[in-house]
Short mmCIF file of C-alpha atoms in Angstrom, two decimals:
data_model
loop_
_atom_site.label_atom_id
_atom_site.label_comp_id
_atom_site.label_asym_id
_atom_site.label_seq_id
_atom_site.Cartn_x
_atom_site.Cartn_y
_atom_site.Cartn_z
CA MET L 1 26.26 129.63 111.77
CA ASP L 2 27.30 129.78 108.64
CA ASP L 3 24.47 128.26 107.53
CA ASP L 4 22.40 131.32 108.86
CA ILE L 5 25.08 133.51 106.82
CA LEU L 6 23.72 132.20 104.36
CA CYS L 7 20.15 132.05 104.80
CA VAL L 8 20.25 136.45 105.83
CA ARG L 9 22.25 136.86 102.71
CA SER L 10 19.77 134.15 100.62
CA LEU L 11 16.79 136.79 102.15
CA GLN L 12 18.37 140.31 101.40
CA ILE L 13 19.40 139.96 97.93
CA ASN L 14 15.62 138.38 97.55
CA SER L 15 14.85 141.46 99.32
CA VAL L 16 16.35 143.61 96.56
CA SER L 17 14.13 144.64 93.84
CA SER L 18 13.71 143.83 90.30
CA LYS L 19 13.83 147.66 89.17
CA ILE L 20 17.68 148.29 91.14
CA ARG L 21 18.56 144.30 89.34
CA LYS L 22 17.70 145.63 85.74
CA MET L 23 19.44 148.87 86.27
CA LYS L 24 23.17 147.35 87.53
CA GLU L 25 22.42 145.11 84.14
CA MET L 26 22.65 147.89 82.05
CA ASN L 27 25.06 149.27 83.71
CA PRO L 28 27.14 147.97 86.30
CA ALA L 29 29.50 150.35 86.13
CA LYS L 30 27.83 154.18 87.53
CA SER L 31 26.13 151.92 90.73
CA VAL L 32 30.36 152.10 91.39
CA ASP L 33 31.47 155.63 90.08
CA VAL L 34 33.05 157.86 92.48
CA LEU L 35 33.17 161.00 91.93
CA SER L 36 34.40 161.00 88.20
CA THR L 37 33.58 164.31 87.38
CA SER L 38 36.53 165.24 90.06
CA PHE L 39 39.37 163.19 88.99
CA LEU L 40 38.61 164.28 84.80
CA TYR L 41 39.13 167.68 85.83
CA PHE L 42 42.36 166.61 87.71
CA LYS L 43 43.44 164.78 84.57
CA LEU L 44 42.31 168.16 82.29
CA ILE L 45 45.24 170.10 83.90
CA GLY L 46 47.85 167.16 85.02
CA ALA L 47 47.14 165.49 88.41
CA TRP L 48 45.90 162.85 88.24
CA ARG L 49 47.11 160.26 85.96
CA PRO L 50 44.96 157.79 84.59
CA LEU L 51 45.68 154.66 84.97
CA ASN L 52 47.02 151.43 83.50
CA LEU L 53 48.14 153.60 80.59
CA PRO L 54 50.96 152.45 78.30
CA LYS L 55 54.66 153.33 79.40
CA TRP L 56 54.49 156.06 76.29
CA LEU L 57 51.48 157.31 77.02
CA ARG L 58 52.95 157.77 80.53
CA VAL L 59 55.79 159.71 79.84
CA ILE L 60 54.52 161.94 77.99
CA TYR L 61 51.05 162.59 80.61
CA ASP L 62 54.03 163.29 83.38
CA LEU L 63 56.01 166.10 80.95
CA PHE L 64 52.49 167.90 80.80
CA THR L 65 51.91 167.65 84.26
CA ILE L 66 55.95 168.57 84.58
CA SER L 67 54.42 172.12 82.45
CA MET L 68 51.73 172.59 83.82
CA VAL L 69 53.29 173.18 86.88
CA ILE L 70 55.85 174.89 85.89
CA LEU L 71 54.65 176.89 82.81
CA MET L 72 50.68 177.43 84.24
CA TYR L 73 51.39 177.88 87.16
CA GLU L 74 54.42 179.24 88.39
CA MET L 75 54.86 181.62 85.41
CA LEU L 76 51.57 183.24 86.24
CA ILE L 77 51.77 183.62 90.10
CA VAL L 78 55.92 184.58 89.60
CA THR L 79 54.47 187.87 86.88
CA GLU L 80 51.72 188.98 89.35
CA ILE L 81 54.43 189.50 91.60
CA LEU L 82 56.10 190.77 89.62
CA ALA L 83 53.44 193.25 88.71
CA ILE L 84 53.87 194.92 91.86
CA ILE L 85 57.31 194.98 91.96
CA PHE L 86 57.99 196.56 88.94
CA ALA L 87 54.98 199.14 89.69
CA GLU L 88 55.93 202.69 88.23
CA GLU L 89 53.31 203.83 90.27
CA ASN L 90 50.87 203.79 93.11
CA ARG L 91 52.37 200.56 94.06
CA LEU L 92 50.01 200.59 96.87
CA LYS L 93 47.16 200.40 94.72
CA VAL L 94 48.55 197.16 92.11
CA PHE L 95 48.84 195.23 94.87
CA GLN L 96 45.19 195.66 96.61
CA ASP L 97 43.86 194.80 93.46
CA ILE L 98 45.78 191.93 93.01
CA VAL L 99 46.45 190.38 95.95
CA HIS L 100 43.38 188.34 96.68
CA ILE L 101 43.56 187.02 93.00
CA THR L 102 47.75 186.07 93.89
CA ILE L 103 47.01 184.38 96.56
CA THR L 104 43.88 182.55 94.98
CA HIS L 105 46.75 181.46 92.70
CA VAL L 106 49.25 180.50 95.07
CA SER L 107 46.16 178.30 96.54
CA GLY L 108 45.46 176.24 93.24
CA CYS L 109 48.48 175.75 92.41
CA PHE L 110 49.26 174.18 95.77
CA LYS L 111 45.89 171.92 95.68
CA MET L 112 47.30 170.57 92.22
CA LEU L 113 51.34 169.82 93.92
CA PHE L 114 48.97 168.12 97.10
CA VAL L 115 46.54 165.85 95.45
CA ILE L 116 49.39 164.67 93.45
CA ASN L 117 51.61 164.06 96.10
CA ARG L 118 48.64 162.28 98.24
CA ARG L 119 47.38 159.72 95.42
CA GLN L 120 47.83 156.94 97.34
CA SER L 121 45.60 158.24 100.40
CA ILE L 122 43.27 159.37 97.45
CA MET L 123 43.12 155.99 96.56
CA LEU L 124 42.41 154.07 99.41
CA LEU L 125 39.40 156.70 99.52
CA VAL L 126 38.03 156.19 96.62
CA ASN L 127 38.53 152.51 97.72
CA GLY L 128 37.06 152.96 101.11
CA CYS L 129 33.90 154.18 99.38
CA VAL L 130 33.30 151.30 96.97
CA ALA L 131 33.75 148.13 99.74
CA LYS L 132 31.69 145.29 99.28
CA GLN L 133 29.41 146.55 103.02
CA TRP L 134 28.45 149.45 100.68
CA TYR L 135 27.70 147.82 97.70
CA PRO L 136 26.15 146.74 96.15
CA PRO L 137 22.85 148.04 98.24
CA ARG L 138 20.70 145.31 99.32
CA ASN L 139 17.54 146.52 99.39
CA GLU L 140 15.45 149.14 97.35
CA LEU L 141 15.83 152.04 100.72
CA GLU L 142 19.41 151.27 100.68
CA ALA L 143 19.78 152.03 97.11
CA THR L 144 17.81 155.16 97.21
CA ILE L 145 19.93 156.98 99.38
CA LEU L 146 23.08 156.26 97.61
CA THR L 147 21.45 156.97 93.88
CA LYS L 148 20.50 160.96 96.27
CA HIS L 149 23.69 161.30 97.31
CA ASN L 150 25.59 160.36 94.30
CA ASN L 151 23.53 162.65 92.47
CA LEU L 152 24.15 165.53 94.48
CA SER L 153 27.95 165.21 94.76
CA ARG L 154 26.91 165.50 91.17
CA ARG L 155 24.44 168.41 90.93
CA ILE L 156 26.79 169.96 93.04
CA THR L 157 30.30 170.04 91.49
CA LEU L 158 28.11 170.73 88.41
CA THR L 159 26.78 174.04 90.00
CA TYR L 160 29.83 175.43 91.56
CA ALA L 161 32.29 174.44 88.27
CA THR L 162 29.55 176.38 86.87
CA LEU L 163 29.43 179.62 88.68
CA VAL L 164 33.20 179.24 88.43
CA GLY L 165 33.02 179.25 84.81
CA ALA L 166 30.91 181.98 84.88
CA SER L 167 33.32 184.39 87.33
CA LEU L 168 36.32 183.21 84.73
CA LEU L 169 34.36 184.05 81.61
CA ALA L 170 33.65 187.69 82.78
CA ALA L 171 37.29 188.87 84.03
CA VAL L 172 38.79 187.23 80.66
CA LEU L 173 36.06 188.92 78.20
CA ASN L 174 36.43 192.20 80.21
CA PRO L 175 39.69 193.55 77.90
CA ILE L 176 38.08 192.31 74.61
CA LEU L 177 33.94 193.26 76.20
CA TYR L 178 35.60 196.91 75.86
CA SER L 179 38.80 197.07 73.51
CA THR L 180 41.43 198.07 76.13
CA ARG L 181 44.57 196.58 75.89
CA VAL L 182 44.10 195.61 79.38
CA LEU L 183 45.05 192.20 80.55
CA THR L 184 42.79 190.56 82.75
CA ILE L 185 45.44 190.33 85.59
CA ALA L 186 47.20 193.25 86.11
CA THR L 187 51.47 191.56 86.08
CA TRP L 188 55.17 191.94 84.30
CA TYR L 189 56.04 190.84 80.83
CA PRO L 190 59.46 191.22 79.65
CA CYS L 191 57.14 192.16 76.05
CA ASN L 192 55.86 196.00 75.53
CA ILE L 193 52.26 194.74 76.38
CA SER L 194 52.00 197.77 73.46
CA LEU L 195 52.31 195.64 70.82
CA PRO L 196 50.30 193.40 69.35
CA ILE L 197 51.77 189.68 69.50
CA CYS L 198 52.80 190.48 73.35
CA TYR L 199 49.51 191.70 74.57
CA TRP L 200 47.85 189.09 72.83
CA SER L 201 50.48 186.15 73.81
CA SER L 202 50.56 186.88 76.87
CA TYR L 203 46.70 187.69 77.12
CA ALA L 204 46.49 184.16 75.65
CA HIS L 205 49.18 182.64 78.30
CA GLN L 206 46.86 184.01 81.67
CA THR L 207 43.32 183.31 79.85
CA MET L 208 45.48 179.16 79.31
CA GLY L 209 47.46 179.76 83.43
CA ILE L 210 43.49 180.55 85.15
CA LEU L 211 41.75 177.81 83.53
CA ALA L 212 44.03 175.63 84.66
CA MET L 213 43.70 177.45 88.12
CA ALA L 214 40.40 177.04 88.19
CA ILE L 215 39.94 173.44 87.40
CA ALA L 216 42.49 173.15 90.79
CA HIS L 217 39.71 174.45 92.22
CA VAL L 218 36.64 173.59 91.46
CA ALA L 219 38.17 169.68 90.50
CA THR L 220 39.54 170.08 94.81
CA ASP L 221 36.89 171.48 96.70
CA SER L 222 34.74 168.90 94.83
CA LEU L 223 36.34 166.19 96.06
CA ILE L 224 36.45 166.90 99.61
CA VAL L 225 32.89 167.78 99.78
CA GLY L 226 31.88 164.39 97.77
CA PHE L 227 34.21 162.76 100.17
CA THR L 228 32.69 164.01 102.81
CA ILE L 229 28.91 163.37 101.35
CA LYS L 230 30.09 159.70 101.29
CA ILE L 231 30.36 159.36 104.77
CA CYS L 232 26.77 160.91 104.82
CA THR L 233 25.63 158.14 102.64
CA GLN L 234 27.55 155.79 104.67
CA LEU L 235 26.39 156.64 108.46
CA ASN L 236 22.53 156.96 106.27
CA VAL L 237 22.93 153.45 105.70
CA LEU L 238 24.24 152.29 108.76
CA ASN L 239 20.57 154.15 110.20
CA GLN L 240 18.02 152.02 108.69
CA ARG L 241 20.50 149.49 108.66
CA LEU L 242 20.29 149.49 112.96
CA LEU L 243 15.85 150.17 112.64
CA SER L 244 15.90 147.13 110.16
CA ILE L 245 17.49 144.92 112.76
CA ASN L 246 14.18 143.66 114.73
CA PHE L 247 11.87 143.11 110.78
CA GLN L 248 15.55 141.32 110.11
CA LEU L 249 14.95 138.74 113.25
CA GLU L 250 11.26 138.62 112.64
CA ASN L 251 11.47 137.90 108.81
CA THR L 252 14.13 135.98 109.36
CA SER L 253 12.78 132.92 111.67
CA ALA L 254 9.78 133.38 110.25
CA ARG L 255 10.44 132.17 106.37
CA CYS L 256 14.30 129.73 107.95
CA GLN L 257 12.13 128.48 110.84
CA LYS L 258 15.01 128.38 113.22
CA SER L 259 15.65 127.46 116.26
CA GLN L 260 15.44 130.35 119.70
CA GLU L 261 19.64 129.82 119.97
CA GLN L 262 20.18 130.18 115.91
CA SER L 263 18.10 133.02 116.29
CA LEU L 264 20.52 135.08 117.88
CA ALA L 265 23.46 133.96 116.99
CA LEU L 266 21.75 135.85 113.69
CA GLU L 267 21.20 138.75 115.45
CA ALA L 268 25.09 137.96 116.54
CA ILE L 269 26.25 138.37 113.26
CA LEU L 270 23.42 141.55 112.61
CA VAL L 271 25.16 143.40 115.22
CA ASN L 272 28.34 142.76 114.49
CA GLU L 273 28.12 143.59 110.95
CA CYS L 274 26.35 147.31 112.41
CA ILE L 275 29.40 147.82 114.99
CA VAL L 276 31.70 146.55 112.29
CA ASN L 277 30.19 148.99 109.26
CA TYR L 278 30.63 151.67 112.18
CA LYS L 279 34.29 151.35 112.98
CA ASP L 280 35.01 151.62 109.13
CA ILE L 281 32.60 154.71 108.89
CA LEU L 282 35.10 156.01 111.48
CA ARG L 283 38.67 154.64 109.91
CA PHE L 284 37.26 156.60 106.23
CA ALA L 285 36.29 159.95 108.26
CA ASP L 286 39.83 160.07 110.02
CA LEU L 287 41.29 159.25 106.31
CA LEU L 288 39.53 161.90 105.00
CA SER L 289 40.96 165.16 107.79
CA ARG L 290 44.33 163.08 107.26
CA THR L 291 44.70 163.18 104.31
CA PHE L 292 42.96 166.63 103.29
CA ILE L 293 44.19 169.19 106.69
CA GLU L 294 46.30 171.11 105.48
CA ILE L 295 43.90 171.77 102.26
CA VAL L 296 40.90 172.92 103.96
CA PHE L 297 43.52 174.71 106.79
CA ILE L 298 45.17 177.03 104.27
CA GLN L 299 41.34 176.59 102.28
CA PHE L 300 39.98 178.78 105.27
CA CYS L 301 43.12 181.48 105.78
CA VAL L 302 42.65 181.79 102.01
CA GLY L 303 39.30 182.11 101.86
CA LEU L 304 39.66 184.94 104.82
CA THR L 305 41.61 186.98 103.62
CA VAL L 306 40.06 187.46 100.36
CA ILE L 307 36.79 187.74 101.44
CA CYS L 308 37.73 191.20 103.06
CA SER L 309 40.28 192.24 100.60
CA THR L 310 37.52 191.56 98.13
CA VAL L 311 34.41 193.19 99.75
CA TYR L 312 36.72 196.35 99.80
CA LEU L 313 36.94 196.58 96.25
CA LEU L 314 33.33 196.16 95.91
CA ALA L 315 32.71 198.94 97.95
CA LYS L 316 34.94 201.34 96.04
CA LEU L 317 33.43 200.75 92.93
CA SER L 318 30.24 201.85 91.25
CA ILE L 319 27.24 198.19 91.87
CA PHE L 320 26.24 198.89 88.03
CA SER L 321 30.05 198.56 86.26
CA TYR L 322 31.21 195.63 84.70
CA ASP L 323 34.18 194.98 87.24
CA PHE L 324 32.11 195.11 90.03
CA PHE L 325 29.46 192.35 88.03
CA GLY L 326 32.75 190.15 87.80
CA LEU L 327 34.02 190.31 90.79
CA PHE L 328 31.08 190.53 92.61
CA LEU L 329 30.95 187.16 90.44
CA TYR L 330 34.78 186.11 92.36
CA LEU L 331 33.35 186.55 95.87
CA GLY L 332 30.40 183.71 95.23
CA CYS L 333 32.89 181.53 94.16
CA MET L 334 34.87 181.51 97.35
CA LEU L 335 31.53 182.45 99.43
CA MET L 336 30.42 178.80 98.46
CA GLN L 337 34.05 177.33 98.19
CA MET L 338 33.85 178.03 102.46
CA PHE L 339 29.85 177.15 102.52
CA LEU L 340 30.06 173.64 100.93
CA PHE L 341 32.49 172.88 103.84
CA CYS L 342 31.58 174.37 106.32
CA TRP L 343 27.85 172.49 104.97
CA TYR L 344 28.74 169.25 104.40
CA GLY L 345 30.42 169.26 107.52
CA ASN L 346 27.77 169.93 109.81
CA GLU L 347 25.85 167.52 107.70
CA VAL L 348 28.09 164.37 109.41
CA VAL L 349 28.23 166.30 112.79
CA LEU L 350 24.16 166.02 112.21
CA ASP L 351 24.27 161.95 110.63
CA SER L 352 27.00 160.89 112.87
CA THR L 353 24.42 162.79 116.45
CA LYS L 354 20.84 161.48 114.10
CA LEU L 355 22.91 157.48 114.88
CA PHE L 356 23.36 157.42 118.48
CA HIS L 357 19.19 158.55 118.72
CA THR L 358 18.66 155.07 116.40
CA ILE L 359 20.54 152.52 118.92
CA TYR L 360 18.45 154.70 121.50
CA ASN L 361 15.32 153.95 119.76
CA ILE L 362 16.34 150.19 119.11
CA ASN L 363 13.62 147.53 120.55
CA TRP L 364 16.05 146.42 123.04
CA ILE L 365 13.67 144.22 125.18
CA GLU L 366 13.52 142.15 122.34
CA LEU L 367 18.00 141.37 122.89
CA GLN L 368 19.61 139.58 123.96
CA ILE L 369 22.13 140.67 127.22
CA GLN L 370 25.01 140.65 125.18
CA THR L 371 23.62 142.45 121.87
CA GLN L 372 22.61 145.37 124.72
CA SER L 373 25.84 145.67 125.62
CA LYS L 374 27.47 145.46 122.58
CA LEU L 375 24.94 148.67 121.55
CA LEU L 376 25.10 149.66 125.01
CA LEU L 377 29.30 150.80 123.78
CA MET L 378 28.56 151.59 120.22
CA MET L 379 26.13 154.03 121.41
CA LEU L 380 28.12 155.62 124.27
CA VAL L 381 30.79 156.32 120.46
CA ALA L 382 27.80 157.55 119.13
CA SER L 383 27.46 160.40 121.52
CA SER L 384 30.33 162.10 120.21
CA PRO L 385 30.23 162.88 116.27
CA ILE L 386 32.43 162.87 113.75
CA GLN L 387 33.95 166.21 113.47
CA LEU L 388 36.64 166.09 110.30
CA PHE L 389 39.33 168.24 110.47
CA ARG L 390 39.62 168.62 113.95
CA GLY L 391 43.22 169.95 113.75
CA ALA L 392 41.98 172.76 111.29
CA ILE L 393 41.85 175.63 113.52
CA ILE L 394 38.28 176.23 112.71
CA LYS L 395 35.96 173.87 113.04
CA VAL L 396 34.56 173.33 110.15
CA ASN L 397 30.47 173.57 110.21
CA LEU L 398 27.13 176.32 110.38
CA ASP L 399 29.25 177.68 112.88
CA ALA L 400 32.86 178.28 111.47
CA PHE L 401 31.22 180.03 108.65
CA ILE L 402 28.85 182.34 110.61
CA ASN L 403 32.02 183.53 111.67
CA ILE L 404 33.78 184.38 109.07
CA LEU L 405 31.06 185.82 107.84
CA LYS L 406 31.61 188.31 110.88
CA PHE L 407 35.12 188.24 110.40
CA SER L 408 35.01 190.01 107.39
CA TYR L 409 32.77 191.94 108.10
CA SER L 410 34.79 193.49 111.16
CA ALA L 411 37.37 193.40 108.87
CA PHE L 412 36.17 195.32 106.13
CA ASN L 413 35.33 197.94 108.38
CA LEU L 414 38.40 198.68 109.80
CA LEU L 415 39.65 198.54 105.82
CA GLN L 416 36.75 201.30 105.76
CA LYS L 417 38.05 204.16 108.37
CA SER L 418 41.73 203.44 107.63
CA SER L 419 41.43 204.11 104.20
#
């Protein structure tokens, strides 16, 4: 049996192209790089302390984390709430103007604290992404799948960050471009805003707080979407391995000159390996759901509220005004946030459904009865597609995104009629 395993492994290793080997020699860490951009954003806001720091640097970073939470997050949210309480006139209008911003900031603060609290679970997810059954890739096709999905995750993160950055820039530049002594967000500070020193210190505080909030949203959302794409990656790799079982058996028997009994043993090894890989994917998906289900639930609740209120405010603005442009970018960020969750949650469903058809299309006739029984059981399990975040009330798929848009439109019509 050990000789059979060694034979299979040697053939798998020989099938890896020289191009892949050269790539790993040039940059061995790149192939196991897991969502590094998202974790870089977390480090910038104090939500992810780097590993292997000296003790004195750990203390400094912990103090930085506390200062970011208290000074940037809590103070910014409190000043927004106080602006509503201490509004001298037209308190309802002040509430309508900043409620969507306040809710977004509250959810951003929750995301940062949540990531700090769930660090161990997130580390388990990272380890699951670079487990030995997935890295290094066994052939050029697997390497192509891994590279394609890694690049996709990186592009999504950068695109999302660019859109959020444009929205942030439009918001903070508004007072400067129009030379108005009005803060970016209607907030209350215990000083006279008409005084230059008070205005610019408040403006700087708001800008840093909004920047930290934006980074928290981008980092958390891209991390969840990135892990979701990792599930798609693993499902695609498993599909490829299942489809290549018959070819590997024929190739191994021809090159290693094994007897019928030894070939059957190799067949069992290959199929058992695929079953173990599928179990690992199911465990990874379950851990991802349990780790981030609260964030997804809150995100959907916040998203519904913010989209409704933002569309309502847009309807009251001139389409060519600067305020309309800034608010439109903000709405685009929120829609992209919801769309990414729903689209890649739906991709997991489709890829896990494809696994069922892949098992069905295997050449069963050439396999022994025991192997057929194992594949049949695996196919029965795969007949129920992987659905992430089942406990988040709303299923994370494209139907959910369409329902969100419909609900937002209905709520917008209701607000229009009531006003």
